[in-house]
Tab-separated table of C-alpha atoms in Angstrom:
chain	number	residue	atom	x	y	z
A	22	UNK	CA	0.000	0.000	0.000
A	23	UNK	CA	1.200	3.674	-0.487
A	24	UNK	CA	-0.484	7.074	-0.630
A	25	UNK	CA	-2.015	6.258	-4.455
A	26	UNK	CA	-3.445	2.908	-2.764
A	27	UNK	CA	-5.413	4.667	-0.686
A	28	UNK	CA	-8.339	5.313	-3.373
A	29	UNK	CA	-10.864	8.589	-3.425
A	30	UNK	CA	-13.904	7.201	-4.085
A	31	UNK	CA	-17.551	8.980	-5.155
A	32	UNK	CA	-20.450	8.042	-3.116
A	33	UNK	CA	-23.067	9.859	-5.411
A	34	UNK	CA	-24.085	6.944	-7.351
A	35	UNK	CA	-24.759	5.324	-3.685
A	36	UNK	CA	-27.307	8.274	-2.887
A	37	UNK	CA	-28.896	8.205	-6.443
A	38	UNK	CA	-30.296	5.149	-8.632
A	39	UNK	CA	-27.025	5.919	-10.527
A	40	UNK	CA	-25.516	2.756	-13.006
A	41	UNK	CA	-22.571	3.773	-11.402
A	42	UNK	CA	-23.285	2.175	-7.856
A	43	UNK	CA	-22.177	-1.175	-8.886
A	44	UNK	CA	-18.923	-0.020	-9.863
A	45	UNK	CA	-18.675	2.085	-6.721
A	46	UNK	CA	-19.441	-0.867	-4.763
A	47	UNK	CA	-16.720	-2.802	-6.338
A	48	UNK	CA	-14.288	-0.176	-5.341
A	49	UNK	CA	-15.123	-0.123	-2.199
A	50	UNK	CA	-15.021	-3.774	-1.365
A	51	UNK	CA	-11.474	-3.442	-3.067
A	52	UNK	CA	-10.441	-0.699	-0.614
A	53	UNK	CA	-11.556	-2.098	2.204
A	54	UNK	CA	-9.780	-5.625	1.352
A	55	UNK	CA	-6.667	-3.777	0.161
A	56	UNK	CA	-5.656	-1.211	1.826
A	57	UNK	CA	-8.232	-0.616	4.900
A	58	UNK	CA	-8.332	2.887	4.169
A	59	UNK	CA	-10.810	5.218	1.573
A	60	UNK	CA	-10.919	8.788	0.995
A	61	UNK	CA	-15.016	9.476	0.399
A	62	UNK	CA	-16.031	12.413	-1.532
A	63	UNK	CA	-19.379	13.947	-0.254
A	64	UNK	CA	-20.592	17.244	0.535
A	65	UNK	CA	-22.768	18.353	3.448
A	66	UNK	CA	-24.945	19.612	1.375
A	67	UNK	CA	-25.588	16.018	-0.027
A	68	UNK	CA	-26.285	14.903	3.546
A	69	UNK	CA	-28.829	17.504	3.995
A	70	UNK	CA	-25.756	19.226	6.056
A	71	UNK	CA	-25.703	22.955	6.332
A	72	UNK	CA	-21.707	23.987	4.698
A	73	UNK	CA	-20.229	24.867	7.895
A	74	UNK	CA	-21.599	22.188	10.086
A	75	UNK	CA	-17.941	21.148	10.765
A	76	UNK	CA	-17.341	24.461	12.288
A	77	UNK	CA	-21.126	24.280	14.528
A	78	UNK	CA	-19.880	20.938	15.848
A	79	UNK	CA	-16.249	22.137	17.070
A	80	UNK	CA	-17.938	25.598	18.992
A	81	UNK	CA	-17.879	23.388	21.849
A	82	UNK	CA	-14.036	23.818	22.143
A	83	UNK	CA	-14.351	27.665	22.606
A	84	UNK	CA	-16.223	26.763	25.668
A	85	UNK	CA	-14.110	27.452	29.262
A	86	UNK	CA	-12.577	24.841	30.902
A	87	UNK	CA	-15.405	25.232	33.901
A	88	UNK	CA	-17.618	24.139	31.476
A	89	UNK	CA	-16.319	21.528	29.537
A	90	UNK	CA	-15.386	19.668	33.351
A	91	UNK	CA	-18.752	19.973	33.936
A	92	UNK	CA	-19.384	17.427	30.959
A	93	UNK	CA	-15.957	15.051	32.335
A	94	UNK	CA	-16.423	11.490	32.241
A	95	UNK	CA	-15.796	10.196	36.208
A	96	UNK	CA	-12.582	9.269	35.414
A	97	UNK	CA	-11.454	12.817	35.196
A	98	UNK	CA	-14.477	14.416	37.286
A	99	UNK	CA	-15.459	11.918	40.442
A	100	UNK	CA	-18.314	13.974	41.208
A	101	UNK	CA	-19.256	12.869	37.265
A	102	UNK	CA	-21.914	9.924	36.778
A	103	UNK	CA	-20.706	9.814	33.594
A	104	UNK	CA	-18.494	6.895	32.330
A	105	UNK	CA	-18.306	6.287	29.175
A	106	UNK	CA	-19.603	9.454	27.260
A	107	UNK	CA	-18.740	12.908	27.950
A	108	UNK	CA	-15.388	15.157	27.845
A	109	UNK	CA	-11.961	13.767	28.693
A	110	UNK	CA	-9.204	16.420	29.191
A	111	UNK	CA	-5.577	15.685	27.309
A	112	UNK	CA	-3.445	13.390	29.179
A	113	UNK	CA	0.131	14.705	29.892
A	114	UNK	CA	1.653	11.405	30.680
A	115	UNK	CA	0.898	9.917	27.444
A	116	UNK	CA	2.468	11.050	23.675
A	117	UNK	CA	-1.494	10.964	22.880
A	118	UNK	CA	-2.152	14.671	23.197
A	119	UNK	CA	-5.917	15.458	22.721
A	120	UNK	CA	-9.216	16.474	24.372
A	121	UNK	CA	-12.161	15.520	23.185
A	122	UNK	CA	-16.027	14.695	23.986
A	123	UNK	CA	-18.117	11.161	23.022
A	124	UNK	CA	-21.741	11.541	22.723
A	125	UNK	CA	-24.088	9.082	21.496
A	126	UNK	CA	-27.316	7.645	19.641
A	127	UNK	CA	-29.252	9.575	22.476
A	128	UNK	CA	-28.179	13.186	21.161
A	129	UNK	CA	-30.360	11.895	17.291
A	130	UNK	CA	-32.765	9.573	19.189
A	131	UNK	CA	-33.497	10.600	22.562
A	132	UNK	CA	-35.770	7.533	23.392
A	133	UNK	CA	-32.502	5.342	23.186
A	134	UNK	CA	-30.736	7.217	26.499
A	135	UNK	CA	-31.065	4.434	28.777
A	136	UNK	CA	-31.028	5.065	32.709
A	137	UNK	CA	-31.743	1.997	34.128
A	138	UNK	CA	-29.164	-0.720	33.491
A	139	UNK	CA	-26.108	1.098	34.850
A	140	UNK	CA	-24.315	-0.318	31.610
A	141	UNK	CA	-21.647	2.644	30.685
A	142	UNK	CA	-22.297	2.091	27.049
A	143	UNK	CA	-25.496	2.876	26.782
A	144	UNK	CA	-25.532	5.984	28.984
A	145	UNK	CA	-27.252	9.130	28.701
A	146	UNK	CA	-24.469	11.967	26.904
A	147	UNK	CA	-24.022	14.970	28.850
A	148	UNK	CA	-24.160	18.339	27.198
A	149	UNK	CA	-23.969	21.818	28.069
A	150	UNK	CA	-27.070	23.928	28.949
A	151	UNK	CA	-28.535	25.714	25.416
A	152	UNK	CA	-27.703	29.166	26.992
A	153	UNK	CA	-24.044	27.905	26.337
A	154	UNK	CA	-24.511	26.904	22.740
A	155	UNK	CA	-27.239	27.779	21.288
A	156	UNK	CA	-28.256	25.437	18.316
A	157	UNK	CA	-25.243	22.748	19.264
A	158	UNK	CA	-27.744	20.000	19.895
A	159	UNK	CA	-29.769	20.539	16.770
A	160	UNK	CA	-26.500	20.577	14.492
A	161	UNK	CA	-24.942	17.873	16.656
A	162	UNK	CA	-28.413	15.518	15.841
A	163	UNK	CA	-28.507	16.345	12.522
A	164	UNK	CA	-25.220	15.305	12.005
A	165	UNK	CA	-25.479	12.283	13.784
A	166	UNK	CA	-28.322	10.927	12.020
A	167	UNK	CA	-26.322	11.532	8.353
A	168	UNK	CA	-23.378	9.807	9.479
A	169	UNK	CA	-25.244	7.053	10.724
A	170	UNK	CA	-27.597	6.606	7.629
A	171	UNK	CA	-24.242	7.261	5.615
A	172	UNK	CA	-22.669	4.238	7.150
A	173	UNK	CA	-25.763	2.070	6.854
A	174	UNK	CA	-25.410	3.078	3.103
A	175	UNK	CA	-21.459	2.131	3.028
A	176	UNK	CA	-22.301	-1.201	5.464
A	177	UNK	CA	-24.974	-2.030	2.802
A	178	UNK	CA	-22.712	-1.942	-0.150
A	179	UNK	CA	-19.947	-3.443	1.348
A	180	UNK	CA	-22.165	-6.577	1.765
A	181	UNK	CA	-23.415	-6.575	-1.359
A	182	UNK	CA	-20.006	-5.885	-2.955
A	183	UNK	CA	-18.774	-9.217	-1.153
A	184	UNK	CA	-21.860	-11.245	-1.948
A	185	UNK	CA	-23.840	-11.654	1.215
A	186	UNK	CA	-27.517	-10.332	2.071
A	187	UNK	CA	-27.199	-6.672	2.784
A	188	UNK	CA	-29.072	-7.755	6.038
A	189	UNK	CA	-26.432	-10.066	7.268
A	190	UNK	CA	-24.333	-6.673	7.879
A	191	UNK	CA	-26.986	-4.131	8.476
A	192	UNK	CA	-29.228	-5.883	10.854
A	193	UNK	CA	-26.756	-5.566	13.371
A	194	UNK	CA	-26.797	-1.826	13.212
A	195	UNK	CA	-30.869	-1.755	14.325
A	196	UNK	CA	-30.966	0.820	17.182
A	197	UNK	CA	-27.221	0.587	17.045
A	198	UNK	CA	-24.703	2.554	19.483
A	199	UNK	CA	-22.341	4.578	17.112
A	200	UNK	CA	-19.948	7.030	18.675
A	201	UNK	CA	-19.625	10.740	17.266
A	202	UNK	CA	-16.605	12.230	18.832
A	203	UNK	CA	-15.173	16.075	18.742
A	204	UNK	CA	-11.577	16.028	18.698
A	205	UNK	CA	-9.038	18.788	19.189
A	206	UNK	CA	-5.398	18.507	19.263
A	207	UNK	CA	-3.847	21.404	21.105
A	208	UNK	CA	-0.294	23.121	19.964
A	209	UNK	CA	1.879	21.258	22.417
A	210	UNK	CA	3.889	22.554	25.411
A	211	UNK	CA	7.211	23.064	24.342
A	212	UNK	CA	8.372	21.551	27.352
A	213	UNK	CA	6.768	18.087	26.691
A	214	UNK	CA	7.732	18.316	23.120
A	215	UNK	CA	11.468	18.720	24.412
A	216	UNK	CA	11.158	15.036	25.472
A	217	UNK	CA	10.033	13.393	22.765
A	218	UNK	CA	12.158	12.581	19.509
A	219	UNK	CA	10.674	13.974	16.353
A	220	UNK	CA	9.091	11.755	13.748
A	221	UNK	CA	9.774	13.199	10.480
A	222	UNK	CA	10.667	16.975	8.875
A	223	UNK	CA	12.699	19.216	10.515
A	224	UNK	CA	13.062	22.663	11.256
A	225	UNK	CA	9.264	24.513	11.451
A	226	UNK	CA	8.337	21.740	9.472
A	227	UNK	CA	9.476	19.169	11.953
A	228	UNK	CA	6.286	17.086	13.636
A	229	UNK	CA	6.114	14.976	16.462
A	230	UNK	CA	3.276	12.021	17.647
A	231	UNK	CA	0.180	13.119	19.108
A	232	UNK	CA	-1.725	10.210	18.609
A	233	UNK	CA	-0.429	6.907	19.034
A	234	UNK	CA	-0.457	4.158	16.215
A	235	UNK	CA	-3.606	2.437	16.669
A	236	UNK	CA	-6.509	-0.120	14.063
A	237	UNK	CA	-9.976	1.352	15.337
A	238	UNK	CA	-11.974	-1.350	17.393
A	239	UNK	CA	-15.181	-1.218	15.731
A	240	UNK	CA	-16.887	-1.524	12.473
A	241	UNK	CA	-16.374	1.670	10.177
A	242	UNK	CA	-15.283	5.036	10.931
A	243	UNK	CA	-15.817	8.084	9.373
A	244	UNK	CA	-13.818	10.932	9.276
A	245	UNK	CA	-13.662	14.418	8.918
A	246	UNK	CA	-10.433	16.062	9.702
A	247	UNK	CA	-9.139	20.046	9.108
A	248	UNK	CA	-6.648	21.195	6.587
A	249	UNK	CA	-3.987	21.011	9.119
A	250	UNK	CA	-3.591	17.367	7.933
A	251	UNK	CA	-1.530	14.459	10.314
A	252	UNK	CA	-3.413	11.234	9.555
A	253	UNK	CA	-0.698	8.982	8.488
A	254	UNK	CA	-1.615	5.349	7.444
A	255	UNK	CA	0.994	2.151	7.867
A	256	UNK	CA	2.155	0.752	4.816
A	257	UNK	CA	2.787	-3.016	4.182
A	258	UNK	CA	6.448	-2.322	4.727
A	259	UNK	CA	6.407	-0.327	7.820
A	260	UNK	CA	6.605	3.203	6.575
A	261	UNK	CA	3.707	6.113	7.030
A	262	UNK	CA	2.356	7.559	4.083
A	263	UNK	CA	-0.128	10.631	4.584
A	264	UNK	CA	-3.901	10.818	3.924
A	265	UNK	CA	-4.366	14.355	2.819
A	266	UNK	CA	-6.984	16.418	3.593
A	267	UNK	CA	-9.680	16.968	1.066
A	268	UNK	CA	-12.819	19.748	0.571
A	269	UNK	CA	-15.691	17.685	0.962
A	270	UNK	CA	-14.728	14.237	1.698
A	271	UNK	CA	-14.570	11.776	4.508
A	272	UNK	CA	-11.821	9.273	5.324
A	273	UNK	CA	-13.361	6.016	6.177
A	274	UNK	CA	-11.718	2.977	7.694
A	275	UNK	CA	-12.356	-0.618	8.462
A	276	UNK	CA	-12.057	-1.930	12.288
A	277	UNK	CA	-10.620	-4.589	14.293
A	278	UNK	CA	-14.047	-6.190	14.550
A	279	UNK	CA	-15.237	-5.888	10.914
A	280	UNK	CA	-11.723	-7.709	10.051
A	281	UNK	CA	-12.769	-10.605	12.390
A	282	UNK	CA	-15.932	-10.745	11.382
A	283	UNK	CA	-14.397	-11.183	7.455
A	284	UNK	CA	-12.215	-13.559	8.282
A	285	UNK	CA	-9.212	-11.107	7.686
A	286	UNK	CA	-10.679	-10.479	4.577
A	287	UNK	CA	-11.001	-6.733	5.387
A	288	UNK	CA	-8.275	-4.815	6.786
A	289	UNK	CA	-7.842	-3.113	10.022
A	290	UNK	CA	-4.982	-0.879	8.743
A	291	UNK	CA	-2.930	0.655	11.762
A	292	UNK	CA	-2.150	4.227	11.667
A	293	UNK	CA	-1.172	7.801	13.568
A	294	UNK	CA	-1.945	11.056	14.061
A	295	UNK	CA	1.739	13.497	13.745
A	296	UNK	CA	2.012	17.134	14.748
A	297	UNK	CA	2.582	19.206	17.697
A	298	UNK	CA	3.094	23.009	16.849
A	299	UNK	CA	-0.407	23.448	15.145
A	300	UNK	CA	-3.772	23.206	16.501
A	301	UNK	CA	-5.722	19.938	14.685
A	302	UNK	CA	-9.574	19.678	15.144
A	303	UNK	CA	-10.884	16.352	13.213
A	304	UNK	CA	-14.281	14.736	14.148
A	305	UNK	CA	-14.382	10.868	13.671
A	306	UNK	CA	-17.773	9.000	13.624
A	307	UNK	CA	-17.835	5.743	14.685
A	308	UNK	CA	-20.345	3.680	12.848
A	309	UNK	CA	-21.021	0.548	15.480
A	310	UNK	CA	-24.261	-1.846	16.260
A	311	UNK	CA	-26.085	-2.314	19.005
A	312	UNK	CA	-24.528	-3.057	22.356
A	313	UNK	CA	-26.181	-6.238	22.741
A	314	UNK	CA	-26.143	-7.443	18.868
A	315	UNK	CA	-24.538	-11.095	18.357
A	316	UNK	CA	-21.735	-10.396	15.954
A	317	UNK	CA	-22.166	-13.622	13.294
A	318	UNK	CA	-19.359	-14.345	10.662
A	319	UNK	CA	-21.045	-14.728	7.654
A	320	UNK	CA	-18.670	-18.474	7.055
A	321	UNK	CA	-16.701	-20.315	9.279
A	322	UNK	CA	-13.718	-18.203	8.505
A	323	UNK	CA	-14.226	-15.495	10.033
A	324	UNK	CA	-14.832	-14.862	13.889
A	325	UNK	CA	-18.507	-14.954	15.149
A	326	UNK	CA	-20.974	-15.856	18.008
A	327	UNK	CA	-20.205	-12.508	20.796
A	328	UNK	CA	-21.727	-9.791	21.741
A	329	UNK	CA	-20.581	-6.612	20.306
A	330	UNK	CA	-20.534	-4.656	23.402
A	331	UNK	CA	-18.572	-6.869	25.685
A	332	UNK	CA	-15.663	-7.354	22.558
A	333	UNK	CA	-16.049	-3.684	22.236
A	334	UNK	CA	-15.334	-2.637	26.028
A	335	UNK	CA	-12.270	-5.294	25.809
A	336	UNK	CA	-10.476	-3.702	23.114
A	337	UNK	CA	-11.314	0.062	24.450
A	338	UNK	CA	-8.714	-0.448	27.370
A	339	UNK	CA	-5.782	-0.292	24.880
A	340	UNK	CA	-6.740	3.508	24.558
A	341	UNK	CA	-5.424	6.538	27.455
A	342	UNK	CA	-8.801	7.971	27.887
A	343	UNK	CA	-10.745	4.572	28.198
A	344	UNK	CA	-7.916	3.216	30.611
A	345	UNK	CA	-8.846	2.072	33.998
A	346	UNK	CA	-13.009	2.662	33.404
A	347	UNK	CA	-15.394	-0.144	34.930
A	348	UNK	CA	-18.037	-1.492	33.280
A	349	UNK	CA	-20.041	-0.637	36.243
A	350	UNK	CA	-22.007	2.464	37.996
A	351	UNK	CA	-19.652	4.961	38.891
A	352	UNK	CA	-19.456	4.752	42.966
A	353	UNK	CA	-21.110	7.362	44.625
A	354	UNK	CA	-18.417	9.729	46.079
């Protein structure tokens, strides 16, 4: 794989009853059984998305730091219910150097905030009070529900592409628990930048890790990222090759658990975020099924039979903001 591997594919003939869809289809089965990796093109607009909903979603970073800890996850907040969704500060220990907030299906589909099991993964998402942001929730809903019907339409194709029932993937994805996250990578201290070795350029152009090589755990992830660029993908041979930003498109990317459920026939291509002296804002979706959906392989192959949610809260720990959580009520403190 190298940067030309990494294909830029239009959805349009998905959205339309185009000719084209079967050959889009094709190349997207080929992508995601080649390289792991897609560049989407697709416009707000298309979506039904206002132009600058990108810029809506990331207000909440302008908010002060009182009230973004109101939103903390427990971890970072004990007097927080909140496990699983909410804001987690940037952790100074780790070369991961982000804050960020998780919300979920609740902020599109209210009726699915669940307050009785005490399960972490399907908890309520906290948000801040309207006064703060006026409009947020609407352009955060709106957004959800697009991403989420756009990955139904990518899940759906991908199924078809490999010659299974489109059901046999979708199904799973019925009231399903998908993840939008805000992400912003802050200009880093020079003094913790002092400690870390560069990993490529030099001079002003030199950049350093701020997110550590990682596959994603789930299913499919979209992604929007800024201009500033940093997504760097693995190659076969062990080198990074960059996936460049693009005016209205998406990165998507197969996870660990759509690769098991294949087989290995999709890949679950590792890869890194790289900068340091430039503020980064991208916003990943995380397409993903229900909590309690039995993940089936569609032949023998591949790996089958579990519940989503338990495989999903397994892998999760691997990651500095998910390490240490409990799949339990938060104590009361």
């Amino acid at each position: 794989m190298s940067q030309t591997l990494i294909p830029h594919i239009d959805l349009t003939p998905l959205l339309a009853d185009d000719p084209a869809r079967d050959a889009t289809r094709r190349a997207i089965v080929d992508a995601a059984c080649d390289s792991g990796f897609m560049t989407v093109g697709i416009a707000p607009a298309q979506l039904g998305l206002a132009d600058d909903i990108h810029a809506r979603l990331l207000r909440f970073f302008e908010l002060d730091a009182a009230h973004k800890q109101a939103l903390a996850r427990h971890k970072f907040e004990p007097a927080n219910r909140n496990v699983y969704r909410g804001y987690f500060p940037p952790q100074n220990q780790d070369p991961t150097w982000k804050e960020g907030i998780d919300l979920g299906p609740d902020i599109a589909h209210p009726e699915r905030a669940d307050t009785q099991s005490g399960d972490p993964l399907r908890e309520p998402t906290p948000q801040p009070p309207a006064s703060v942001l006026p409009g947020w929730s609407a352009d955060l809903a709106a957004y959800y529900e697009a991403m989420e019907a756009l990955g139904g339409v990518i899940a759906g194709a991908l199924a078809e592409g490999l010659g299974i029932p489109r059901e046999t993937l979708t199904r799973p994805f019925d009231h399903g628990n998908s993840t939008l996250r805000l992400i912003h990578y802050p200009e880093r201290p020079a003094e913790t930048l002092a400690a870390m070795p560069a990993v490529d350029g030099s001079g002003d152009a030199q950049r350093w890790l701020v997110g550590v090589p990682h596959c994603d755990n789930g299913f499919i992830t979209l992604l929007w990222q800024d201009q500033v660029g940093g997504l760097q993908v693995r190659t076969p041979n062990g080198d990074w090759e960059e996936v460049p930003p693009r005016e209205n498109a998406l990165v998507v990317n197969f996870g660990r658990l759509l690769a098991d459920w294949s087989g290995g026939r999709i890949q679950a291509t590792e890869h890194r975020i790289v900068g340091g002296t430039r503020s980064r804002h991208s916003i990943p979706f995380f397409f993903e099924p229900a909590v309690d959906a039995v993940i089936e392989a569609p032949d023998a192959a591949g790996d089958g039979g579990y519940i989503y949610g338990d495989r999903l809260w397994e892998r999760m720990q691997a990651f500095v903001e998910f390490q240490g959580l409990e799949r339990a009520p938060a104590a009361d403190t």
